[in-house]
Amino acid sequence: MREPKRLGVVGPLDTDPHPVFRTYSAGNFGEVAPERLSPFSWSLVGPPMEAATRRMTTKMWGERAWMSGEFFTFLGYIKCRPYHNYSAYGQIAASVPGIEADDVGKAYFEGVPAPEPYDALVENPLIKAKGVVTIAREVSLAVVRIRNLEECLFELEARASEAGFDVRLLASEAISLLKSCWYEHILSTMALVPLTRYQERILKRVCDEPEDIVALLTRPDELVWKRLHRLTTTGDLNSAEFLNHPFYEVAYRHPLWAKYSHRFQVESDGTELFESFLAPADAIAGMYKGVRYRVIAGVTKTVAETMACREHSKSMVMRVLHVFRTLGPALAAAQSITDEQWPFLTVEELVNTPRGDLREIVEDRVTLCEEALAVVLPENIEILPDGEIIEPIAAAVRVQPRGVSGGSASGIAVRPEEDVPDEEFIIVCEAADADVVPLLRFASGVVSRRGSAMSHLAILCREYGIPCVVGADIDSIPSGAVIAINGGTGKVKNHE
């Protein structure tokens, strides 16, 4: 039997591992975020995400010992790499009626088998049902809350663009706003797992051809991304300026962190594809009547609104992070910290530490980061009680290609950094990084190595109305080959 691969030990810069949940996955982060994050960027991502998830689970089930304490429960920052605690998210899923830990893996962790949940920690049926009612009520109010948060965000962006702002005051307000945006994103992200599973089961009961209906209903009405990307093409950036920068990494210009945030500035003058899809409500109205129509329309509306909240809140998080690209250097200047040094400090340290006390911290942090970055960690890890880091054997399972946006397409295989041909083409890429998105308006479909049913790439492809296959062996697809893909079955056929 193969032994787990030993990778290193938890160091002083790493977050303390959870005493019970010890399996971590970078899958959901790795689809759009750089492989490594600076301490400054992590302080804007990890702690507020952790707080948001604890807030959500507490609303569902009340205070629980396994989700409290000084350690992180739902995330980890190991060797400067951001991880989700896969075990903890699987535990959440197991505490929702009719949902299993693997449902989270299929939705967000690229289909890697989920760790077994602890039965002793799973909520009883009555608490499970109460939690679903609570979270459904919370989701129903999210649209209004997000709209109010965006008004605050518009004001924040305007003030950050003006000269002479109070940097500490503005940073404190931005931190508070960021925490609220993260909560809305975590809430809608986690709610989509049971909602989509319930939708699938309901449609199988009331529809004559459920697979075709599901493929239709996974094409949502226009979400926030298409509107934002249109702004980047018109030159009227406003709140869409963040799209021209890497997601998550605020210190993307710093020499050390820039190499993890590199991107090709892809442009295309090709012909934009406009495919006319019926709105789900219109399609359903023409296919079903009476009670069946009301059932299908009701569940479809709930899923669509939750997905819209998820994508809208995600874009708002990225916009607040973009504001910190202005605030970070300004906070550093107020503390007499150089541009070379501030990415190694957290935002709380820059805001709250008395002036002059940060230089020694910076020197130690630089050394710790350099040591951490020298350690190569895989997508999935397990941390043993003694702090040793290993790669779980289960993580080596080859995940099969999966269709995440329905439809069929054929065309020439093109990598994001390559010239776009005049004829129809299929994007072949690693993940949904910033290089891919500008091409979606022109492509016939997408094949990606990374991704899940609810990953950023899957959502974008559904919004643009093009088929998408994730989990594919893209090394076997040569550039220039003619390929055909099926975004429902996940099949990829090479014609050359």
XYZ file of C-alpha atoms in Angstrom:
496
model
C 0.000 0.000 0.000
C 1.349 3.418 -0.956
C 2.397 5.645 1.940
C 1.192 9.262 2.122
C 3.759 11.719 0.817
C 5.392 13.736 3.620
C 5.772 17.411 2.773
C 6.937 19.352 5.835
C 5.720 20.663 9.171
C 3.548 23.569 10.273
C 5.689 26.661 10.852
C 5.375 29.921 12.786
C 3.765 31.796 9.876
C 1.104 29.108 9.326
C -2.334 29.150 10.907
C -2.838 26.629 13.699
C -4.562 23.521 12.313
C -7.948 22.519 13.627
C -7.618 19.822 16.327
C -10.268 17.600 14.667
C -10.667 18.624 11.026
C -7.317 18.137 9.346
C -7.905 17.732 5.610
C -7.467 20.887 3.538
C -8.052 21.690 -0.129
C -6.819 24.617 -2.215
C -9.204 23.614 -4.993
C -11.759 26.384 -4.754
C -9.098 29.051 -4.155
C -6.823 27.740 -6.864
C -9.363 28.166 -9.644
C -9.036 31.969 -9.581
C -6.573 32.999 -6.851
C -2.771 33.017 -7.104
C -1.094 29.928 -5.688
C 0.460 31.975 -2.859
C -0.892 35.069 -1.119
C 1.019 37.780 0.693
C 0.304 38.174 4.436
C -1.443 41.490 3.670
C -3.798 39.872 1.169
C -4.416 36.877 3.410
C -5.477 39.237 6.213
C -8.207 40.553 3.894
C -9.294 37.079 2.786
C -8.765 34.481 5.520
C -9.932 36.111 8.797
C -13.087 37.728 7.328
C -14.031 34.504 5.500
C -13.540 32.553 8.710
C -15.687 35.015 10.659
C -18.380 34.942 7.974
C -18.590 31.144 7.959
C -18.754 30.989 11.745
C -21.515 33.594 11.703
C -23.487 31.592 9.151
C -23.160 28.241 10.938
C -23.984 29.814 14.296
C -27.193 31.225 12.814
C -28.086 27.746 11.576
C -27.304 25.642 14.639
C -26.173 27.919 17.451
C -22.760 27.898 19.139
C -20.859 24.645 18.670
C -17.523 23.761 20.250
C -16.052 22.443 16.994
C -16.423 25.812 15.251
C -15.055 27.983 18.060
C -11.609 28.691 19.501
C -8.531 30.677 18.543
C -7.610 28.348 15.665
C -9.128 28.580 12.201
C -11.960 26.115 11.615
C -12.833 26.647 7.964
C -9.617 27.942 6.398
C -5.876 27.619 6.590
C -2.834 29.609 5.508
C -0.068 27.050 5.085
C 3.293 28.067 3.583
C 1.626 31.251 2.282
C -0.911 29.162 0.403
C -4.646 29.654 1.127
C -6.662 26.522 1.844
C -10.243 25.668 2.684
C -10.684 23.132 5.472
C -12.403 20.459 3.401
C -13.221 18.414 6.506
C -15.080 21.316 8.111
C -17.094 22.140 4.999
C -17.965 18.466 4.642
C -19.185 18.549 8.236
C -21.466 21.475 7.388
C -22.890 19.567 4.426
C -23.544 16.476 6.538
C -25.573 18.634 8.936
C -28.011 19.742 6.199
C -31.006 17.474 5.408
C -30.482 15.316 2.327
C -26.940 16.580 1.666
C -23.665 14.654 1.820
C -20.073 15.779 2.188
C -19.331 14.778 -1.413
C -21.956 17.263 -2.615
C -19.611 20.049 -1.467
C -16.744 18.360 -3.280
C -18.679 18.202 -6.536
C -19.779 21.809 -6.243
C -16.533 23.455 -5.156
C -13.601 21.051 -4.707
C -13.244 19.589 -8.195
C -14.840 16.266 -7.335
C -12.052 15.119 -5.004
C -13.583 12.606 -2.525
C -14.630 14.379 0.673
C -13.302 13.375 4.090
C -15.742 11.347 6.164
C -17.727 13.591 8.535
C -17.773 12.874 12.253
C -21.173 11.316 13.036
C -21.010 12.528 16.621
C -20.913 16.136 15.401
C -23.712 15.875 12.846
C -26.843 17.743 13.960
C -29.995 15.783 14.820
C -32.893 15.858 12.308
C -34.864 18.527 14.162
C -31.890 20.913 14.366
C -31.057 20.155 10.728
C -34.528 21.177 9.611
C -34.480 24.296 11.765
C -31.123 25.274 10.273
C -32.480 25.048 6.722
C -35.434 27.279 7.600
C -33.104 29.803 9.218
C -30.686 29.929 6.323
C -33.527 30.118 3.769
C -34.869 33.174 5.579
C -31.389 34.683 5.657
C -30.882 34.092 1.927
C -34.259 35.660 1.114
C -33.099 38.939 2.675
C -29.697 38.929 0.998
C -30.742 40.878 -2.107
C -31.712 43.920 -0.060
C -28.616 43.730 2.123
C -26.319 43.454 -0.895
C -27.983 46.437 -2.542
C -27.380 48.510 0.596
C -23.778 47.321 0.823
C -23.143 48.330 -2.778
C -24.303 51.860 -2.036
C -21.679 51.999 0.726
C -19.116 50.545 -1.661
C -19.764 53.222 -4.297
C -19.095 55.849 -1.642
C -15.941 54.068 -0.461
C -14.555 53.854 -4.011
C -15.272 57.540 -4.597
C -13.567 58.642 -1.377
C -10.520 56.458 -2.035
C -10.060 58.149 -5.423
C -9.953 61.621 -3.889
C -6.852 63.273 -2.498
C -6.395 63.937 1.200
C -8.533 61.150 2.659
C -8.005 59.990 6.267
C -6.307 56.683 5.537
C -6.876 55.050 8.930
C -10.550 56.004 9.012
C -11.126 54.885 5.439
C -9.270 51.613 6.044
C -11.382 50.876 9.131
C -14.572 51.499 7.158
C -13.291 49.347 4.300
C -12.497 46.473 6.680
C -16.011 46.619 8.130
C -17.566 46.680 4.657
C -15.349 43.814 3.511
C -16.516 41.625 6.398
C -20.147 42.216 5.436
C -19.472 41.441 1.762
C -17.650 38.236 2.679
C -20.627 37.158 4.789
C -23.049 37.584 1.897
C -20.704 35.641 -0.359
C -20.204 32.747 2.073
C -23.934 32.612 2.817
C -24.990 32.343 -0.820
C -22.068 30.071 -1.750
C -22.933 27.493 0.887
C -26.686 27.806 0.336
C -26.271 26.879 -3.330
C -25.088 23.363 -2.444
C -28.391 22.164 -0.952
C -30.492 24.367 -3.229
C -29.067 22.894 -6.426
C -29.333 19.350 -5.073
C -32.958 19.942 -4.052
C -33.630 21.474 -7.477
C -32.193 18.430 -9.208
C -34.330 16.023 -7.163
C -37.514 18.042 -7.626
C -37.044 18.313 -11.382
C -36.518 14.560 -11.661
C -39.910 14.081 -10.039
C -41.940 16.619 -11.993
C -40.203 16.824 -15.406
C -40.488 14.421 -18.322
C -36.857 14.967 -19.414
C -35.090 16.285 -16.294
C -31.554 16.273 -17.763
C -32.559 18.601 -20.598
C -34.469 20.856 -18.223
C -31.538 21.046 -15.805
C -29.209 21.983 -18.681
C -31.591 24.782 -19.631
C -32.043 26.041 -16.076
C -28.325 26.164 -15.381
C -28.132 29.023 -17.858
C -29.032 31.903 -15.552
C -30.383 35.287 -16.487
C -27.614 37.858 -16.838
C -25.483 38.061 -13.710
C -23.067 40.795 -12.691
C -20.005 39.643 -14.647
C -21.197 40.307 -18.177
C -22.203 43.852 -17.230
C -18.846 44.499 -15.559
C -16.863 43.143 -18.492
C -18.805 45.328 -20.890
C -17.607 48.350 -18.887
C -13.978 47.300 -19.394
C -14.444 47.232 -23.175
C -16.059 50.676 -23.316
C -13.297 52.316 -21.285
C -15.784 53.441 -18.650
C -14.234 51.337 -15.899
C -15.683 52.828 -12.731
C -16.314 49.874 -10.422
C -15.077 47.348 -13.007
C -11.433 48.421 -12.805
C -10.612 45.470 -10.515
C -11.103 43.121 -13.485
C -7.835 44.365 -14.974
C -5.925 43.040 -11.958
C -5.383 39.593 -10.433
C -8.066 38.442 -8.028
C -7.207 38.241 -4.313
C -3.596 39.484 -4.416
C -3.494 43.147 -3.416
C 0.306 43.405 -3.558
C 0.454 42.160 -7.139
C 3.200 44.655 -8.071
C 5.592 43.540 -5.342
C 8.576 41.642 -6.814
C 8.083 38.584 -4.611
C 4.315 38.251 -4.976
C 4.116 39.385 -8.602
C 5.406 36.047 -9.882
C 2.338 34.350 -8.426
C 0.021 36.925 -9.976
C 1.430 37.005 -13.503
C -1.113 37.198 -16.289
C -1.128 37.690 -20.026
C -2.976 40.877 -20.974
C -5.194 39.202 -23.531
C -7.026 41.312 -26.074
C -9.169 40.231 -28.951
C -10.735 41.983 -31.900
C -12.745 38.944 -32.902
C -16.459 38.794 -33.518
C -18.449 38.600 -30.329
C -20.866 35.687 -30.231
C -24.418 36.482 -29.264
C -26.547 33.428 -28.673
C -30.187 33.979 -27.872
C -31.327 31.800 -25.015
C -34.824 31.805 -23.702
C -35.067 33.051 -20.160
C -35.733 30.020 -17.899
C -39.152 31.376 -16.885
C -40.199 31.780 -20.527
C -38.991 28.317 -21.457
C -40.783 26.673 -18.549
C -44.009 28.549 -19.254
C -44.028 27.119 -22.752
C -43.361 23.549 -21.620
C -45.362 23.051 -18.444
C -48.625 24.287 -16.990
C -50.451 24.275 -13.689
C -48.908 22.846 -10.535
C -45.815 21.503 -12.287
C -45.048 24.942 -13.687
C -45.416 26.598 -10.278
C -43.126 24.033 -8.638
C -40.424 24.310 -11.303
C -40.648 28.104 -11.511
C -40.478 28.455 -7.726
C -37.353 26.366 -7.218
C -35.711 27.870 -10.315
C -36.272 31.418 -9.081
C -34.775 30.606 -5.680
C -31.636 29.057 -7.179
C -31.240 31.887 -9.698
C -31.564 34.606 -7.061
C -29.086 32.850 -4.775
C -26.604 32.443 -7.617
C -27.000 36.121 -8.478
C -26.327 37.054 -4.845
C -23.229 34.871 -4.807
C -21.730 36.424 -7.927
C -22.720 39.969 -6.973
C -21.197 39.643 -3.499
C -18.050 38.063 -4.957
C -17.581 41.027 -7.289
C -18.060 43.396 -4.342
C -15.403 41.579 -2.316
C -12.993 41.997 -5.227
C -13.874 45.685 -5.470
C -13.101 46.270 -1.781
C -9.817 44.392 -2.186
C -9.065 46.669 -5.119
C -9.600 49.719 -2.878
C -6.894 48.305 -0.619
C -4.459 48.566 -3.524
C -4.680 52.297 -2.789
C -5.025 52.031 0.979
C -2.158 49.565 1.515
C 0.651 51.878 0.348
C -1.027 54.841 2.078
C -1.171 52.966 5.389
C 2.455 51.977 4.928
C 3.512 55.577 4.308
C 1.713 56.669 7.484
C 3.746 54.071 9.388
C 7.037 54.945 7.618
C 6.982 51.495 5.989
C 8.334 51.169 2.450
C 6.534 49.734 -0.579
C 8.839 46.742 -0.331
C 7.728 46.002 3.236
C 3.966 46.499 3.630
C 2.845 43.307 1.805
C 4.457 41.320 4.652
C 2.225 42.934 7.282
C -1.467 42.412 7.959
C -3.971 45.204 7.493
C -4.727 45.135 11.239
C -1.046 45.633 12.035
C -0.829 48.628 9.730
C -4.016 50.174 11.111
C -3.651 49.493 14.839
C 0.068 49.206 15.661
C 1.728 52.343 17.098
C 4.045 54.049 14.638
C 7.593 52.716 14.659
C 6.822 49.262 16.068
C 6.512 47.389 12.768
C 10.030 47.292 11.359
C 11.192 44.339 13.425
C 7.997 42.454 12.550
C 8.654 43.091 8.861
C 12.206 41.723 9.017
C 11.061 38.490 10.650
C 8.070 38.166 8.325
C 10.174 38.477 5.163
C 12.393 35.623 6.306
C 9.415 33.467 7.250
C 7.747 34.071 3.888
C 10.875 33.197 1.940
C 11.198 29.955 3.903
C 7.519 29.147 3.393
C 7.592 29.802 -0.344
C 10.476 27.357 -0.717
C 8.141 24.522 0.340
C 5.980 23.140 -2.463
C 2.535 22.033 -1.327
C -0.076 20.227 -3.457
C -3.760 21.016 -3.835
C -4.829 18.728 -1.005
C -3.052 18.194 2.295
C -3.625 16.658 5.698
C -2.035 17.994 8.875
C -1.230 15.379 11.511
C -1.551 16.079 15.267
C 2.204 16.607 15.532
C 2.091 19.309 12.827
C 3.493 17.154 10.025
C 1.984 17.893 6.607
C 1.186 14.980 4.289
C -0.630 14.524 1.003
C -3.642 12.202 1.506
C -3.691 9.135 -0.699
C -7.310 9.841 -1.656
C -6.264 13.186 -3.138
C -4.308 11.394 -5.869
C -7.504 9.953 -7.389
C -7.820 11.073 -11.003
C -10.996 13.097 -11.291
C -12.886 12.483 -14.527
C -13.922 15.297 -16.895
C -17.248 16.837 -15.942
C -19.701 18.971 -17.858
C -20.647 22.145 -15.958
C -22.368 24.226 -18.649
C -24.669 22.445 -21.066
C -24.530 22.416 -24.832
C -22.229 21.168 -27.586
C -19.572 22.998 -29.556
C -16.648 22.364 -31.866
C -13.720 24.472 -32.958
C -9.979 24.981 -32.928
C -8.250 24.459 -29.567
C -6.654 27.745 -28.449
C -4.651 28.571 -25.295
C -5.371 31.970 -23.674
C -1.949 33.369 -24.546
C -2.251 32.413 -28.231
C -3.662 34.430 -31.111
C -7.381 34.041 -31.603
C -8.334 32.593 -35.027
C -11.026 34.026 -37.278
C -12.977 30.753 -37.187
C -14.766 29.163 -34.246
C -12.485 28.157 -31.374
C -12.539 26.384 -28.007
C -10.519 27.858 -25.133
C -8.231 25.275 -23.520
C -6.992 26.568 -20.185
C -5.781 25.744 -16.703
C -8.528 27.629 -14.845
C -10.722 30.736 -14.902
C -7.939 33.235 -14.431
C -8.020 36.774 -15.740
C -6.596 35.691 -19.106
C -9.595 33.588 -20.019
C -12.476 35.923 -19.244
C -11.948 38.479 -22.076
C -12.133 35.618 -24.579
C -15.455 34.180 -23.423
C -17.419 36.665 -25.534
C -15.830 35.225 -28.671
C -15.388 31.521 -27.848
C -17.642 28.615 -28.741
C -16.770 26.725 -25.553
C -14.191 26.080 -22.844
C -12.166 23.080 -21.687
C -10.345 23.466 -18.368
C -8.131 21.352 -16.155
C -9.458 23.054 -13.018
C -13.018 23.753 -11.975
C -16.211 22.496 -10.386
C -19.939 22.772 -10.878
C -20.075 26.078 -8.994
C -16.630 27.423 -9.830
C -16.103 30.870 -11.314
C -15.486 29.470 -14.789
C -18.652 27.353 -14.751
C -20.804 30.319 -13.736
C -19.252 32.575 -16.380
C -19.771 30.015 -19.135
C -23.406 29.579 -18.157
C -23.910 33.322 -18.184
C -22.301 33.629 -21.628
C -24.286 30.639 -22.862
C -21.355 28.459 -23.940
C -20.589 24.823 -23.034
C -17.823 24.057 -20.566
C -15.979 20.918 -19.490
C -13.740 20.892 -16.396
C -11.367 18.272 -15.017
C -10.027 17.581 -18.510
C -6.557 16.358 -19.435
C -5.628 19.495 -21.369
C -2.065 18.257 -21.974
C -3.508 15.758 -24.460
C -5.159 18.550 -26.475
C -2.646 20.172 -28.843
C -3.147 23.789 -29.801
C -4.641 24.078 -33.269
C -6.433 20.742 -33.121
C -10.126 20.612 -33.962
C -12.054 19.394 -30.928
C -15.701 18.844 -30.017
C -17.036 19.166 -26.469
C -20.281 18.347 -24.709
C -20.910 20.536 -21.681
C -23.569 18.172 -20.379
C -21.744 14.842 -20.466
C -18.190 16.176 -20.113
C -16.962 14.450 -23.257
C -14.084 15.981 -25.228
C -13.288 14.546 -28.663
C -10.099 15.356 -30.541
C -10.585 15.256 -34.323
C -6.859 15.454 -35.139
